[in-house]
XYZ file of C-alpha atoms in Angstrom:
697
model
C 45.366 -11.722 73.947
C 43.329 -14.841 74.807
C 40.280 -12.657 75.323
C 40.746 -11.008 71.949
C 41.177 -14.366 70.249
C 37.960 -15.681 71.969
C 36.081 -12.536 70.834
C 37.359 -12.963 67.268
C 36.403 -16.656 67.262
C 33.028 -15.802 68.700
C 32.465 -13.143 66.002
C 33.514 -15.536 63.225
C 31.196 -18.260 64.660
C 28.360 -15.753 64.787
C 28.885 -14.791 61.146
C 29.001 -18.401 60.052
C 25.722 -19.140 62.014
C 24.039 -16.107 60.424
C 25.105 -17.239 56.952
C 24.123 -20.873 57.621
C 20.638 -19.729 58.627
C 20.464 -17.681 55.473
C 21.533 -20.546 53.272
C 19.070 -22.830 55.025
C 16.193 -20.423 54.153
C 17.356 -19.936 50.612
C 18.118 -23.613 49.907
C 14.718 -24.620 51.102
C 13.585 -22.976 47.834
C 16.309 -24.311 45.586
C 15.430 -27.945 45.049
C 12.500 -28.589 42.757
C 13.121 -30.015 39.335
C 9.493 -30.993 39.221
C 7.940 -27.984 40.936
C 7.842 -24.229 40.653
C 10.095 -22.182 42.880
C 7.367 -21.407 45.457
C 3.950 -22.670 46.438
C 0.937 -21.083 44.797
C -0.345 -17.864 46.334
C 0.822 -14.790 48.268
C 1.924 -14.219 51.786
C -0.577 -12.699 54.133
C 0.788 -12.192 57.559
C 2.585 -15.453 58.369
C 0.432 -17.560 56.052
C 0.217 -18.237 52.374
C -3.186 -17.549 50.963
C -4.719 -18.624 47.714
C -2.703 -21.901 47.525
C -4.960 -24.519 49.031
C -2.950 -24.244 52.254
C 0.467 -24.798 50.609
C 3.502 -23.497 52.596
C 6.298 -22.527 50.207
C 8.996 -23.517 52.625
C 7.410 -26.684 53.905
C 6.329 -27.791 50.466
C 8.228 -31.085 49.904
C 8.284 -30.527 46.148
C 10.330 -27.329 46.109
C 13.714 -29.010 46.556
C 15.320 -29.727 43.314
C 14.889 -27.152 40.587
C 18.114 -25.462 41.655
C 19.838 -28.064 43.700
C 22.955 -27.785 41.528
C 23.130 -24.065 42.383
C 24.009 -24.873 45.956
C 27.680 -25.206 45.276
C 27.739 -21.683 43.728
C 25.806 -20.084 46.535
C 27.994 -21.642 49.193
C 31.327 -21.273 47.396
C 30.936 -17.570 46.778
C 29.423 -16.537 50.047
C 30.925 -18.751 52.750
C 33.704 -17.684 55.072
C 36.523 -18.226 52.517
C 39.472 -16.308 53.758
C 40.987 -13.672 51.458
C 44.449 -12.198 51.541
C 43.537 -9.715 54.225
C 42.257 -12.470 56.474
C 38.570 -11.372 56.329
C 35.684 -13.559 55.283
C 34.209 -12.961 51.908
C 30.904 -11.834 53.384
C 32.659 -9.277 55.570
C 34.604 -7.988 52.557
C 31.306 -7.640 50.662
C 29.815 -5.558 53.453
C 32.811 -3.246 53.568
C 32.790 -2.873 49.794
C 29.048 -2.024 49.878
C 29.605 0.465 52.650
C 32.341 2.163 50.606
C 30.047 2.310 47.610
C 32.082 -0.095 45.511
C 31.372 -3.398 43.781
C 34.068 -6.041 43.493
C 34.745 -7.036 39.895
C 33.399 -10.475 39.066
C 31.191 -10.717 42.135
C 28.015 -9.130 40.809
C 26.549 -5.697 41.334
C 24.532 -6.477 44.512
C 21.479 -4.596 43.543
C 19.145 -3.317 46.226
C 15.871 -4.939 45.131
C 16.012 -7.258 48.096
C 15.920 -4.266 50.366
C 13.400 -2.320 48.238
C 10.904 -5.113 47.888
C 9.648 -7.343 50.675
C 8.003 -10.684 50.012
C 8.404 -14.395 50.265
C 11.017 -14.417 47.421
C 13.230 -11.612 48.685
C 15.989 -13.860 50.168
C 15.819 -16.196 47.133
C 16.209 -13.388 44.691
C 19.047 -11.817 46.636
C 21.172 -14.987 46.169
C 19.950 -16.755 43.050
C 19.451 -13.687 40.835
C 22.773 -12.093 41.886
C 24.815 -11.028 38.884
C 28.228 -12.579 38.397
C 29.539 -9.541 36.508
C 29.140 -5.812 37.062
C 27.334 -3.999 34.241
C 26.055 -1.101 36.295
C 27.426 1.523 33.890
C 26.088 -0.066 30.633
C 22.883 1.968 30.406
C 24.299 5.408 31.187
C 23.061 6.675 27.798
C 19.653 8.274 28.305
C 18.895 7.902 24.592
C 18.619 4.123 24.920
C 15.511 3.010 23.136
C 15.527 -0.754 23.059
C 17.293 -3.351 25.247
C 17.806 -6.841 23.677
C 17.936 -9.602 26.301
C 19.092 -12.718 24.449
C 18.739 -15.994 26.347
C 21.782 -18.138 25.738
C 23.304 -21.414 27.040
C 26.763 -21.096 28.521
C 28.142 -23.498 25.864
C 26.822 -21.449 22.920
C 29.823 -19.174 22.506
C 29.810 -19.517 18.680
C 26.119 -18.441 18.499
C 26.839 -15.417 20.691
C 29.885 -14.417 18.611
C 27.892 -14.723 15.365
C 25.018 -12.675 16.782
C 27.440 -9.929 17.947
C 28.822 -9.794 14.429
C 25.535 -9.904 12.592
C 21.993 -8.852 13.698
C 23.038 -7.419 17.108
C 26.102 -5.702 15.555
C 27.070 -2.931 18.024
C 27.855 -0.074 15.584
C 24.530 -0.505 13.803
C 22.608 -1.015 16.996
C 24.077 2.016 18.843
C 22.837 4.434 16.149
C 19.300 3.151 16.766
C 19.527 3.360 20.513
C 19.788 -0.408 20.972
C 21.855 -2.359 23.507
C 22.245 -6.174 23.351
C 22.897 -8.414 26.428
C 23.113 -12.191 26.747
C 21.429 -13.861 29.746
C 22.333 -17.274 31.110
C 22.795 -19.452 34.156
C 25.981 -21.072 35.281
C 27.389 -24.264 33.760
C 27.064 -27.435 35.738
C 30.484 -28.671 37.031
C 32.393 -26.930 34.232
C 35.037 -24.693 35.873
C 36.909 -24.276 32.565
C 33.714 -23.089 30.888
C 33.148 -20.686 33.767
C 36.599 -19.209 33.094
C 35.897 -19.013 29.360
C 32.654 -17.092 30.000
C 34.501 -14.718 32.382
C 37.062 -14.027 29.608
C 34.225 -13.570 27.090
C 32.543 -11.025 29.347
C 35.837 -9.193 29.958
C 36.094 -8.728 26.171
C 32.503 -7.909 25.308
C 30.975 -6.755 28.614
C 27.499 -8.086 27.662
C 26.814 -11.229 29.772
C 24.175 -11.259 32.452
C 24.783 -14.424 34.429
C 22.654 -15.409 37.420
C 23.700 -17.549 40.378
C 21.841 -20.702 39.255
C 22.511 -23.702 37.101
C 21.570 -23.427 33.408
C 18.574 -25.668 32.961
C 15.416 -25.765 30.885
C 13.320 -25.489 34.133
C 15.200 -22.400 35.180
C 13.728 -20.285 32.459
C 11.907 -18.061 34.930
C 15.101 -17.450 36.834
C 16.869 -16.439 33.597
C 13.992 -14.013 32.868
C 14.037 -12.618 36.385
C 17.817 -12.237 36.454
C 17.537 -10.026 33.314
C 14.647 -7.979 34.777
C 16.526 -7.453 38.029
C 19.435 -5.888 36.162
C 17.083 -3.829 33.906
C 15.083 -2.313 36.794
C 18.281 -1.480 38.628
C 20.414 0.005 35.850
C 18.451 0.298 32.547
C 15.219 2.105 33.253
C 16.000 4.657 30.626
C 15.182 2.188 27.849
C 11.647 2.378 26.423
C 11.269 -1.232 25.566
C 12.968 -4.592 26.109
C 13.025 -7.509 23.679
C 13.451 -11.081 24.901
C 14.449 -13.908 22.596
C 17.105 -16.572 22.300
C 20.338 -17.272 20.489
C 18.767 -19.675 17.992
C 16.592 -16.833 16.591
C 17.096 -14.225 13.992
C 16.001 -10.778 14.838
C 15.371 -8.109 12.078
C 16.509 -5.280 14.218
C 15.716 -2.510 11.770
C 12.167 -3.743 11.256
C 11.620 -4.133 14.999
C 12.965 -0.646 15.807
C 10.751 0.947 13.089
C 7.696 -0.983 14.380
C 8.301 0.123 17.928
C 9.016 3.747 17.047
C 5.692 3.840 15.136
C 3.797 2.776 18.310
C 5.826 4.651 20.856
C 3.557 6.549 23.200
C 0.599 4.321 22.583
C 1.520 2.059 25.461
C 1.331 4.961 27.965
C 2.204 4.114 31.560
C 0.489 0.708 31.514
C 1.999 -2.674 30.808
C 2.321 -3.476 27.135
C 3.404 -6.970 25.934
C 3.712 -7.618 22.214
C 4.448 -10.906 20.413
C 2.736 -14.138 19.349
C 0.048 -15.019 21.862
C -0.531 -18.572 23.094
C -4.015 -19.292 24.439
C -5.506 -22.295 26.085
C -2.146 -23.852 27.079
C -2.806 -26.487 29.729
C -0.754 -26.962 32.825
C 0.930 -30.435 32.578
C 0.375 -32.619 35.601
C 2.451 -35.680 34.566
C 5.502 -35.763 36.810
C 7.661 -37.392 34.194
C 7.280 -34.392 31.882
C 9.805 -31.553 31.808
C 6.770 -29.232 31.561
C 5.318 -30.585 34.812
C 3.779 -28.051 37.216
C 1.866 -29.245 40.259
C -1.406 -27.811 41.457
C 0.407 -26.481 44.489
C 2.391 -24.252 42.176
C -0.398 -23.262 39.802
C -3.873 -24.446 40.698
C -5.708 -23.638 37.452
C -5.913 -26.185 34.627
C -5.150 -23.648 31.867
C -2.520 -20.882 31.828
C -3.650 -17.316 31.064
C -2.714 -16.095 27.548
C 1.008 -15.316 27.116
C 3.425 -14.155 24.449
C 5.638 -17.182 23.714
C 9.368 -16.928 24.037
C 9.501 -19.211 21.006
C 8.789 -16.132 18.859
C 10.450 -13.590 21.068
C 8.481 -10.618 22.473
C 8.653 -7.039 23.524
C 7.741 -5.506 26.896
C 7.331 -1.858 27.646
C 9.393 -0.444 30.571
C 6.378 0.057 32.814
C 5.568 -3.614 32.360
C 9.124 -4.611 33.264
C 8.935 -2.738 36.585
C 5.479 -4.107 37.416
C 6.595 -7.665 36.533
C 9.745 -7.622 38.659
C 7.965 -6.035 41.623
C 5.086 -8.450 41.504
C 7.426 -11.418 41.317
C 8.682 -10.823 44.858
C 5.562 -12.109 46.542
C 4.066 -14.761 44.346
C 4.652 -18.316 43.287
C 6.679 -18.692 40.079
C 6.231 -21.456 37.524
C 9.509 -22.640 35.945
C 8.728 -21.172 32.466
C 9.471 -17.480 32.002
C 6.789 -16.634 29.395
C 4.078 -18.511 31.382
C 5.160 -16.635 34.577
C 4.819 -13.337 32.788
C 1.435 -14.345 31.487
C 0.140 -15.012 34.990
C 1.324 -11.582 36.117
C -0.080 -9.933 32.968
C -3.435 -11.549 33.552
C -3.760 -10.159 37.055
C -2.465 -6.684 36.116
C -4.625 -6.409 32.977
C -1.838 -5.609 30.619
C -2.416 -4.978 26.941
C -1.313 -8.261 25.331
C -0.947 -7.566 21.604
C -0.866 -10.281 18.904
C 1.778 -9.213 16.381
C 2.238 -11.370 13.283
C 5.648 -9.852 12.703
C 6.888 -12.209 15.428
C 7.096 -15.749 14.103
C 7.513 -18.919 16.052
C 8.011 -21.004 12.869
C 11.451 -22.498 12.008
C 13.666 -21.060 9.360
C 13.556 -23.188 6.231
C 16.321 -21.507 4.259
C 14.150 -18.910 2.507
C 15.824 -15.664 3.377
C 13.314 -13.615 1.380
C 10.554 -15.038 3.635
C 12.638 -14.121 6.656
C 12.628 -10.460 5.548
C 8.909 -10.207 6.202
C 9.237 -10.916 9.924
C 10.763 -9.329 13.041
C 11.791 -12.772 14.331
C 12.158 -16.292 13.015
C 13.601 -19.193 14.953
C 15.148 -22.534 14.211
C 18.677 -21.289 13.258
C 20.458 -24.451 14.320
C 24.006 -23.381 13.360
C 25.869 -20.022 13.549
C 26.429 -20.437 9.813
C 22.662 -20.275 9.208
C 22.547 -16.970 11.090
C 25.486 -15.512 9.105
C 24.166 -16.662 5.789
C 20.756 -15.046 6.453
C 22.389 -11.821 7.621
C 24.626 -11.626 4.598
C 21.690 -12.125 2.201
C 19.403 -9.637 4.017
C 22.161 -7.023 3.626
C 22.789 -7.700 -0.027
C 20.679 -5.378 -2.198
C 21.169 -7.438 -5.300
C 19.766 -10.468 -3.555
C 16.900 -8.539 -1.968
C 15.822 -7.138 -5.326
C 15.201 -10.700 -6.436
C 12.741 -11.448 -3.582
C 9.109 -12.084 -4.494
C 7.809 -9.622 -1.926
C 10.598 -6.966 -1.845
C 11.267 -4.103 0.486
C 9.712 -1.114 -1.236
C 12.286 1.254 0.169
C 14.815 -0.607 -1.857
C 13.025 -1.158 -5.172
C 11.195 2.198 -5.374
C 14.257 4.267 -5.893
C 12.540 7.577 -6.678
C 10.473 9.479 -4.111
C 7.934 11.331 -6.172
C 5.813 14.356 -5.597
C 2.721 13.490 -7.528
C 0.308 16.040 -6.065
C 0.705 18.837 -8.598
C 0.345 16.293 -11.458
C -2.680 14.599 -9.845
C -4.333 17.982 -9.219
C -3.857 18.799 -12.877
C -4.912 15.578 -14.680
C -7.688 14.512 -12.228
C -9.779 17.633 -12.622
C -13.324 16.414 -12.692
C -15.413 16.506 -15.888
C -18.370 14.618 -14.393
C -18.685 14.383 -10.638
C -21.301 13.434 -8.039
C -19.921 14.371 -4.572
C -23.369 13.884 -3.009
C -23.832 10.414 -4.468
C -23.366 8.697 -1.065
C -25.650 11.143 0.799
C -29.445 11.644 0.927
C -31.395 14.816 0.179
C -30.736 16.123 3.692
C -27.037 15.601 3.417
C -26.967 12.528 5.670
C -24.609 9.669 4.756
C -26.415 6.738 3.155
C -25.779 3.312 4.576
C -23.768 1.616 1.847
C -22.338 -1.828 2.226
C -20.563 -2.042 -1.147
C -19.756 0.848 -3.496
C -18.925 -0.402 -6.998
C -16.313 1.451 -8.990
C -16.474 0.005 -12.481
C -13.638 0.993 -14.789
C -15.040 1.771 -18.271
C -14.104 3.563 -21.492
C -16.207 6.448 -22.644
C -17.275 4.613 -25.822
C -18.533 1.522 -23.861
C -22.123 2.740 -23.725
C -23.646 -0.633 -24.297
C -21.470 -2.419 -21.692
C -22.493 0.092 -19.008
C -26.145 -0.238 -19.918
C -25.900 -4.023 -19.746
C -24.471 -3.738 -16.259
C -27.203 -1.343 -15.147
C -29.815 -3.784 -16.355
C -28.242 -7.007 -14.987
C -26.029 -7.370 -11.934
C -25.696 -3.678 -11.459
C -29.425 -3.312 -11.028
C -29.283 -4.911 -7.600
C -29.469 -2.064 -5.183
C -30.116 -4.299 -2.137
C -28.726 -7.833 -1.629
C -29.198 -9.932 1.480
C -30.299 -6.839 3.380
C -27.251 -4.719 2.334
C -27.277 -1.682 0.063
C -25.137 -1.641 -3.099
C -24.381 1.447 -5.225
C -22.612 1.587 -8.596
C -20.471 4.223 -10.319
C -18.572 4.075 -13.608
C -15.044 5.585 -13.604
C -13.370 6.879 -16.797
C -11.098 9.430 -18.435
C -11.490 11.198 -21.777
C -11.557 9.214 -25.019
C -8.596 9.484 -27.411
C -10.588 9.937 -30.595
C -13.950 11.360 -31.623
C -13.760 13.245 -28.384
C -16.481 15.831 -28.954
C -19.123 13.484 -30.303
C -18.463 10.749 -27.695
C -18.315 13.278 -24.892
C -21.763 14.612 -25.826
C -23.104 11.052 -25.558
C -21.407 10.624 -22.170
C -23.025 13.831 -21.029
C -26.528 12.639 -22.037
C -25.871 9.289 -20.300
C -24.808 10.965 -17.082
C -27.739 13.341 -17.188
C -30.065 10.330 -17.307
C -28.404 8.023 -14.769
C -26.111 10.241 -12.679
C -23.569 7.554 -12.140
C -20.429 8.599 -14.072
C -17.217 9.832 -12.528
C -14.912 11.255 -15.236
C -11.615 13.073 -14.961
C -9.613 14.997 -17.582
C -6.903 12.514 -18.444
C -6.698 10.610 -21.748
C -7.644 6.997 -21.702
C -4.742 4.626 -22.511
C -3.258 1.468 -21.179
C -0.547 3.339 -19.412
C -3.044 5.671 -17.787
C -4.986 2.843 -16.109
C -3.013 3.682 -12.946
C -4.578 7.141 -12.971
C -7.972 5.490 -12.904
C -6.940 3.618 -9.760
C -5.802 6.818 -8.137
C -9.037 8.627 -9.243
C -11.050 5.972 -7.408
C -8.946 6.259 -4.253
C -9.236 10.051 -4.282
C -12.951 10.160 -4.986
C -13.890 7.640 -2.267
C -11.624 9.211 0.347
C -13.231 12.652 -0.319
C -16.866 11.621 -0.893
C -17.764 8.170 0.372
C -15.565 7.112 3.277
C -18.545 5.720 5.193
C -19.144 2.872 2.691
C -18.077 -0.398 4.281
C -16.417 -1.880 1.150
C -15.302 -0.868 -2.305
C -15.606 -3.289 -5.256
C -13.267 -2.226 -8.065
C -13.665 -4.078 -11.431
C -13.819 -3.777 -15.131
C -16.938 -3.402 -17.293
C -16.504 -6.876 -18.897
C -16.970 -8.713 -15.537
C -20.028 -10.546 -14.259
C -20.291 -10.050 -10.472
C -22.144 -12.450 -8.196
C -23.044 -10.072 -5.414
C -25.197 -12.515 -3.365
C -22.069 -14.595 -2.890
C -19.824 -11.657 -2.178
C -22.226 -10.196 0.390
C -22.699 -13.553 2.071
C -18.939 -14.045 2.258
C -18.277 -10.568 3.679
C -21.062 -10.856 6.350
C -19.810 -14.248 7.379
C -16.334 -12.872 7.851
C -17.618 -9.869 9.738
C -19.637 -12.056 12.094
C -16.389 -13.614 13.258
C -14.630 -10.250 13.564
C -12.652 -10.564 10.309
C -12.504 -8.457 7.137
C -13.428 -5.294 9.081
C -10.370 -3.182 8.384
C -7.336 -3.321 6.163
C -8.982 -5.870 3.975
C -7.990 -6.673 0.342
C -9.696 -9.631 -1.328
C -9.422 -11.104 -4.810
C -7.449 -13.327 -7.090
C -3.954 -12.716 -5.725
C -0.992 -12.778 -8.128
C 2.290 -13.917 -6.506
C 5.729 -13.603 -8.091
C 4.426 -11.326 -10.757
C 7.600 -10.453 -12.740
C 8.528 -6.914 -13.757
C 8.881 -6.883 -17.528
C 12.056 -5.234 -18.646
C 11.671 -5.686 -22.434
C 11.241 -2.203 -23.957
C 9.094 -3.516 -26.804
C 6.373 -4.795 -24.299
C 3.406 -2.712 -23.320
C 3.995 -4.048 -19.757
C 7.517 -2.608 -19.679
C 8.467 -0.881 -16.401
C 11.776 0.988 -16.427
C 14.224 0.026 -13.664
C 14.514 3.685 -12.597
C 10.893 3.538 -11.519
C 10.903 0.066 -9.964
C 14.032 -2.043 -9.649
C 12.728 -5.272 -8.104
C 12.419 -8.501 -10.069
C 8.924 -9.062 -8.745
C 6.068 -6.875 -7.745
C 4.536 -7.288 -4.274
C 1.509 -9.667 -4.216
C -1.573 -7.914 -5.583
C -5.152 -8.716 -6.648
C -5.806 -9.010 -10.343
C -7.471 -5.840 -11.562
C -10.465 -7.541 -13.161
C -12.291 -7.446 -9.819
C -11.399 -7.167 -6.181
C -12.747 -5.958 -2.797
C -11.132 -3.303 -0.459
C -12.394 -2.206 2.918
C -13.027 1.515 2.672
C -10.672 2.427 5.485
C -7.750 1.618 3.119
C -8.739 4.158 0.481
C -7.654 7.338 2.233
C -4.242 6.011 3.336
C -3.631 4.507 -0.116
C -4.401 7.840 -1.739
C -1.991 9.577 0.586
C 0.724 7.099 -0.420
C -0.126 7.659 -4.097
C 0.888 11.275 -3.726
C 4.511 10.247 -3.249
C 4.819 6.848 -4.934
C 6.212 6.829 -8.440
C 3.595 5.757 -10.975
C 4.107 2.553 -12.898
C 1.908 1.634 -15.976
C 0.599 -1.618 -14.392
C -2.479 -0.495 -12.519
C -3.223 -3.539 -10.386
C 0.534 -3.978 -9.465
C 0.528 -0.313 -8.468
C -2.519 -0.992 -6.258
C -0.510 -3.767 -4.630
C 2.407 -1.418 -4.011
C 0.078 1.060 -2.229
C -1.436 -1.742 -0.216
C 1.966 -2.926 0.942
C 2.900 0.625 1.910
C -0.131 0.862 4.254
C 0.330 -2.592 5.700
C -2.581 -4.309 3.804
C -1.931 -7.916 2.811
C -4.069 -9.184 -0.111
C -6.142 -12.277 0.649
C -6.508 -14.924 -2.084
C -10.023 -16.119 -2.971
C -10.420 -18.533 -5.828
C -13.945 -17.357 -6.467
C -12.656 -14.318 -8.311
C -12.423 -15.793 -11.800
C -10.675 -13.012 -13.629
C -9.875 -15.199 -16.607
C -13.366 -16.735 -17.427
C -15.407 -19.636 -16.125
C -18.504 -21.684 -17.006
C -21.591 -19.509 -16.981
C -24.477 -22.065 -16.998
C -27.022 -21.655 -14.264
C -25.635 -24.384 -11.949
C -22.153 -23.140 -12.242
C -23.247 -19.659 -11.369
C -24.985 -20.984 -8.239
C -21.787 -22.339 -6.669
C -21.421 -20.622 -3.318
C -17.760 -19.770 -3.893
C -18.178 -18.049 -7.268
C -17.609 -14.257 -7.013
C -16.776 -12.949 -10.471
C -16.379 -14.136 -14.087
C -14.382 -12.302 -16.670
C -14.686 -11.941 -20.469
C -18.061 -10.390 -21.375
C -16.945 -7.843 -23.839
C -20.108 -8.396 -25.905
C -23.055 -6.863 -23.941
C -25.355 -9.576 -25.392
C -23.379 -12.214 -23.500
C -23.816 -10.229 -20.258
C -27.664 -10.384 -20.688
C -27.342 -14.146 -21.428
C -25.414 -14.893 -18.232
C -27.841 -12.834 -16.227
C -30.776 -14.875 -17.558
C -28.944 -18.032 -16.462
C -28.155 -16.525 -13.107
C -31.837 -15.643 -12.465
C -33.404 -18.757 -13.948
C -34.973 -20.367 -10.897
C -36.674 -23.073 -12.959
C -33.430 -24.930 -13.230
C -32.819 -27.588 -10.572
C -29.187 -28.359 -9.751
C -28.098 -31.480 -7.904
C -25.512 -31.634 -5.144
C -22.668 -31.883 -7.697
């Protein structure tokens, strides 16, 4: 009996010693409020390399970031005796051997066994889940996993998010699962019990075995990734954000489904990218990171958690695996950036993610995937209610077109009928051998058949410039059929086109309400006959166009990589109201367009489009209900293909001074109002009068 007791005591003492040794190794990492978790570099043999000789265990600065976690590590894993008289650690081994997981003790994932490295012991303890969610991701159709960083005290925020943008019934139909990630509260046993009850009810809390703290951001991130890699690999993407953020879930899912497959098997990271962020060396700062943790002065580019971001599943696996054997800075997004830099991930800047704070404009919020700064649960609920109220959304200045364009049209038969060509020049953009001409700007000038003198004035003034600043310009006039004196006027148009070969004419009748057909005609003709032109200028025949300034502006933008694709430049009209008075020529019936405002668009007097937009816009025109406001319709098509109009005050579509010095201003692009051809010649003389000297003013 004595022998058995001695053996039992010896066994218990041995287990205690083994655990004490384990705790000693782990706790040597867990105390660094002013350092990262480990020293810089990777293990190579028994030494750390790439860290200026730093030893992660001996490093005196790695001792406080998680010192408050000690009580949790010890309390849950020491030889506390259960009802059956066995230490907790022994119970855990037996449960594992039987293939079971004890409720409330975490799901004891196997990454510590699967991955070796200097962080394996640390991860096994500190990233251990407090609750078992091993069956949450059994659905193979899971598309997107939301990992929402939360503070233990933020119960009201979590409740509101569950009831609003992460609402389970809506999310499940889109293949979305939401989980909240957090550390453990500091010396708050009552809050611990409240969180346990919350998880019992909602089954959506990922809680690591560390104290909730700003400098434990990386641990919170890694706790989530550990669970994802163990149980949720069927998801295609993960989103990471926080509980003071609003997420437009529908917009995010649509965006990701549109790009699915483009990420391939390589890491993809999408969000708002921070560049040139410096490592802070002041020890008094909560952002402090020593050179022993990260030895470069500037962090690699990273997608900031302030805006939320998306990772592809291959990136998640790479990130978690790579974290086992490297130093970890305290900030989750920076840590991911360091890994991404080494693994050469695709880091994508996406303006749909916003790091700006919500200022109460819910209409503005509808443009983004994320917006932060929701300081109360009531802010979140109010925004959610408005974003799901169609009456409210129809009042927004830049509305959702799926909401306000209530009729899905099939315009192709009609377009094929009314846009049959009367005068056409399909080889206009090619040379005699059929090779594409190099054209920087193709002008499409909207004209009426009877405006013979206006067209001639353009040909002899600003339209005579075939090369400006080394770039080729070509001009075409676009029109339909006249409403009166058709035969006589059409004969004159025929003579004009025979002489100049620059008229594109289709078989629809000219009218105010048919101006939209003229827009569609231009889109169709360019997409079929002149896609290789760099830009399209669309304007009216009563405009004076300053092409030297336009060309200089475009070349300057191109030199910095801007204005190359999806470019729309002009005098942008914001909050342009839909007229609902039937006696107005601008009347647009609600059955065609039900929004209060049209999307932002460039005034039709004159604007610039990059030619890559023409084909996609024409495709959209085939199924987008026509409205009789041509430039507003152009704006609708632009919004449909993701082109945002850029305001430039140089497009004076309402008139401007036309003296020589005014015309020489570098920012002047167009002037409106030259219905009398004589005035067009006068302004051209001013423009080309080099005898006039202008002062700096």
